[in-house]
Amino acid sequence: MSTNLLINYSIATHKGTREINEDASWVGSNKNKQWLIIVCDGIGSQDDSQIASLITVEVFKERFSKRTKIFNIDRFFKKCLKIAHRKITRISNKQLNNKKIGTTLVLSFINGNKVTTFNLGDSRLYHYSFDTNTWTMITRDHNLYNYFSDLAEKDKTVNINELCVRHRSQLFALTKCLESGSDVHHEYDKFVFKIASGDVLFQATDGVYYFLKLADVSNAIEKNSNNFEGIAKNLIQLALANKSNDNLTCVVVEAIDGNSNKQN
């Protein structure tokens, strides 16, 4: 399998029915054709959380753009996460009277045919395999339901049904995020997998993926093969038509065989 992959991408965001767009995102590459895709969703229950999402994206964007090559993605991610958290906390303390502000974070780093993804919160990454014609959800939401599931897996005496009934109104509450003053962001998830020509990555906030089917993403790619840049916008419009009530952000990435396609 060739590792000489080229990348097509489409990115879009929309405030949806909200007054302010608390999402932030960015896609970019460096001179060594490494790619970084980041999507953040400011926590809706916390006013001014668009500050947290914007700061996080800007920190990663600025530091990635200055590097011609990332040699150690783990070290790079931890450093940027630390800087973003420090800036978010500083603004919370000095400008917002210690108000809690936070954001989800899903970041994918593409180096050749290897993808490394880091996740905090419930923004997601999905991977479509061209070989198997299947979609796989790569990330796992950091919410109360999955926390209870993990408890029940570790301790067979835990009654997950009882917990879910007792906390049914909070099951999708976040248990991890990047938040001012909190150290919970140290417990992020990391996923590593390979991609091949024809594979697709779909990275999105909950305002998009809750209101779409993965088949919609495949259909959008097929119908817009001559206008790949417009795919993300089309998906957002579909999610809005399906009554999305949140901010909406998504990125669609397609891997292309660089040996047979001259596109840059």
XYZ file of C-alpha atoms in Angstrom:
264
model
C 0.000 0.000 0.000
C 1.312 3.401 -0.977
C 1.980 5.932 1.787
C 2.232 8.734 -0.760
C -1.229 10.083 0.012
C -2.613 13.439 -0.990
C -5.419 15.088 0.939
C -8.660 16.710 -0.143
C -10.638 18.463 2.563
C -13.821 20.402 3.118
C -14.546 22.464 6.246
C -17.572 24.492 7.304
C -19.220 25.954 10.410
C -22.543 27.605 11.201
C -24.043 29.121 14.356
C -27.294 27.281 13.700
C -30.130 28.370 15.974
C -27.785 29.815 18.593
C -26.951 33.512 18.939
C -23.205 32.825 19.045
C -21.094 30.176 17.325
C -19.079 28.535 20.108
C -17.407 26.081 17.712
C -13.936 26.577 16.276
C -11.979 24.535 13.740
C -8.972 24.510 11.449
C -7.258 22.326 8.841
C -3.693 22.858 7.661
C -0.515 21.215 6.437
C 3.204 21.884 6.757
C 6.112 21.627 4.319
C 6.494 17.915 5.035
C 2.860 17.274 4.008
C 1.759 16.453 7.528
C -1.821 17.475 8.241
C -3.598 18.694 11.355
C -7.388 18.757 11.688
C -8.904 20.232 14.841
C -12.529 20.724 15.858
C -13.616 22.289 19.158
C -17.080 22.866 20.612
C -17.409 25.395 23.424
C -19.466 23.963 26.269
C -22.974 25.303 25.783
C -23.844 25.419 29.477
C -20.990 27.847 30.125
C -21.307 31.415 28.839
C -18.264 32.738 26.959
C -17.040 29.228 26.130
C -16.411 30.343 22.554
C -13.308 31.910 24.101
C -12.064 28.466 25.124
C -12.669 26.882 21.721
C -11.106 29.781 19.808
C -8.024 29.903 22.042
C -7.503 26.148 21.716
C -7.681 26.180 17.931
C -5.426 29.231 17.684
C -2.754 27.671 19.911
C -2.578 24.486 17.844
C -2.810 26.380 14.553
C -0.048 28.841 15.449
C 2.396 26.283 16.766
C 1.751 23.790 13.961
C 2.125 26.474 11.281
C 5.554 27.418 12.628
C 6.910 23.886 12.358
C 8.171 22.411 9.105
C 7.834 18.942 10.602
C 6.361 17.375 13.738
C 8.695 14.629 14.961
C 6.784 13.662 18.119
C 3.031 14.251 17.917
C 2.452 13.204 21.546
C 4.888 15.784 22.842
C 3.469 18.427 20.503
C -0.102 17.729 21.602
C 0.688 17.792 25.321
C 2.603 21.056 24.968
C -0.171 22.791 23.026
C -2.817 21.456 25.397
C -0.905 22.854 28.354
C -0.513 26.263 26.696
C -4.194 26.415 25.710
C -5.313 25.452 29.219
C -3.073 28.088 30.766
C -4.435 30.800 28.466
C -8.052 29.764 29.042
C -7.559 29.763 32.806
C -5.807 33.142 32.730
C -8.685 34.770 30.870
C -11.199 33.122 33.193
C -9.375 34.464 36.239
C -8.527 37.972 35.036
C -11.406 38.889 32.721
C -14.377 36.693 33.639
C -14.273 36.696 37.456
C -13.212 33.032 37.559
C -16.179 31.915 35.467
C -15.805 28.363 34.177
C -15.271 28.181 30.425
C -14.421 25.069 28.475
C -14.434 23.234 25.189
C -14.384 19.781 23.671
C -11.440 18.892 21.471
C -10.900 16.341 18.730
C -7.639 16.587 16.803
C -6.302 14.354 14.046
C -2.704 14.359 12.831
C -2.012 12.722 9.468
C 1.540 11.650 8.702
C 1.760 9.566 5.539
C -0.841 6.838 5.950
C -0.893 7.051 9.757
C -3.560 8.971 11.660
C -3.169 9.881 15.333
C -6.290 11.267 16.978
C -6.684 12.868 20.399
C -10.073 13.390 22.014
C -11.603 15.258 24.945
C -15.376 15.485 25.215
C -17.999 14.459 22.669
C -16.885 15.908 19.351
C -16.217 12.902 17.128
C -14.068 11.376 14.415
C -15.407 8.731 12.028
C -13.309 6.766 9.523
C -14.604 5.332 6.264
C -12.550 2.457 4.840
C -12.660 2.242 1.060
C -11.493 -1.386 1.160
C -14.310 -2.618 3.413
C -16.911 0.012 2.502
C -17.643 0.580 6.200
C -17.706 3.490 8.639
C -16.107 3.218 12.086
C -16.480 5.634 14.967
C -12.907 6.168 16.135
C -13.451 8.347 19.190
C -15.535 7.522 22.259
C -17.615 10.222 23.923
C -16.576 11.332 27.381
C -20.032 11.413 28.934
C -21.737 10.061 32.043
C -23.234 7.063 30.266
C -19.844 5.805 29.073
C -18.408 6.522 32.515
C -21.077 4.261 34.045
C -20.360 1.626 31.385
C -16.691 1.638 32.320
C -17.552 1.308 36.005
C -19.788 -1.675 35.290
C -17.064 -3.285 33.186
C -14.545 -2.991 36.017
C -16.935 -3.856 38.837
C -19.595 -6.468 38.089
C -21.547 -5.448 41.205
C -22.345 -2.070 39.630
C -25.915 -1.946 38.334
C -25.670 0.208 35.228
C -29.422 0.128 34.612
C -30.069 1.529 38.060
C -27.469 4.246 37.548
C -28.896 5.198 34.167
C -32.423 5.475 35.569
C -31.267 7.538 38.539
C -29.235 9.919 36.333
C -31.278 9.691 33.126
C -31.421 13.465 32.656
C -27.610 13.735 32.788
C -26.416 10.724 30.808
C -24.927 12.846 28.028
C -23.257 15.324 30.390
C -19.532 15.654 29.704
C -17.088 14.005 32.075
C -13.954 15.311 30.346
C -13.146 18.478 28.442
C -10.588 21.284 28.316
C -11.804 23.616 31.058
C -10.431 26.580 32.980
C -9.027 25.655 36.387
C -9.546 21.898 35.926
C -6.924 19.204 35.357
C -9.315 16.663 33.828
C -7.868 17.367 30.364
C -4.788 15.331 31.313
C -6.906 12.183 30.822
C -7.466 12.514 27.090
C -7.901 9.575 24.718
C -5.533 8.705 21.898
C -6.260 6.560 18.838
C -3.880 5.448 16.075
C -4.906 3.844 12.791
C -3.920 3.621 9.117
C -5.646 5.090 6.082
C -5.411 4.229 2.388
C -6.395 5.838 -0.887
C -10.156 6.351 -1.007
C -10.566 6.505 2.769
C -12.521 9.355 4.358
C -12.350 11.062 7.746
C -15.437 12.834 9.098
C -14.757 15.046 12.125
C -17.713 16.914 13.621
C -19.440 18.487 16.606
C -22.656 17.050 18.025
C -24.726 19.687 16.252
C -23.878 17.841 13.040
C -23.481 14.133 13.745
C -26.647 13.817 15.862
C -28.676 15.053 12.901
C -27.091 13.020 10.094
C -26.541 9.441 9.101
C -23.095 8.343 7.990
C -24.692 7.333 4.726
C -25.440 11.038 4.246
C -21.705 11.744 4.304
C -21.019 9.045 1.716
C -23.836 10.335 -0.470
C -22.609 13.923 -0.212
C -19.126 12.884 -1.341
C -20.513 10.919 -4.275
C -22.834 13.720 -5.394
C -20.236 16.470 -5.002
C -17.142 14.800 -6.458
C -16.522 17.860 -8.630
C -17.022 20.281 -5.730
C -15.336 18.635 -2.775
C -14.895 21.930 -0.937
C -18.674 22.316 -0.723
C -19.362 18.962 0.951
C -19.062 20.159 4.567
C -21.406 23.080 3.922
C -23.920 20.750 2.284
C -23.827 18.424 5.291
C -24.411 21.316 7.656
C -27.393 22.456 5.591
C -28.777 18.916 5.778
C -28.325 18.824 9.567
C -30.130 22.175 9.843
C -32.956 20.800 7.704
C -33.095 17.879 10.151
C -33.736 20.366 12.990
C -30.279 20.688 14.503
C -30.580 23.025 17.495
C -26.889 23.620 18.126
C -23.799 25.161 16.541
C -22.572 23.036 13.645
C -19.020 22.320 12.506
C -17.610 19.502 10.405
C -14.562 18.558 8.382
C -14.501 15.951 5.621
C -11.088 14.623 4.553
C -10.409 12.311 1.605
C -7.159 10.447 1.043
C -5.951 10.185 -2.566
C -3.190 8.050 -4.050
C -0.424 10.521 -4.809
C 1.211 8.165 -7.310
C -1.717 8.323 -9.698
C -3.177 11.760 -8.979
C -1.259 14.960 -9.577
C -3.534 17.064 -7.374
C -1.823 19.038 -4.573
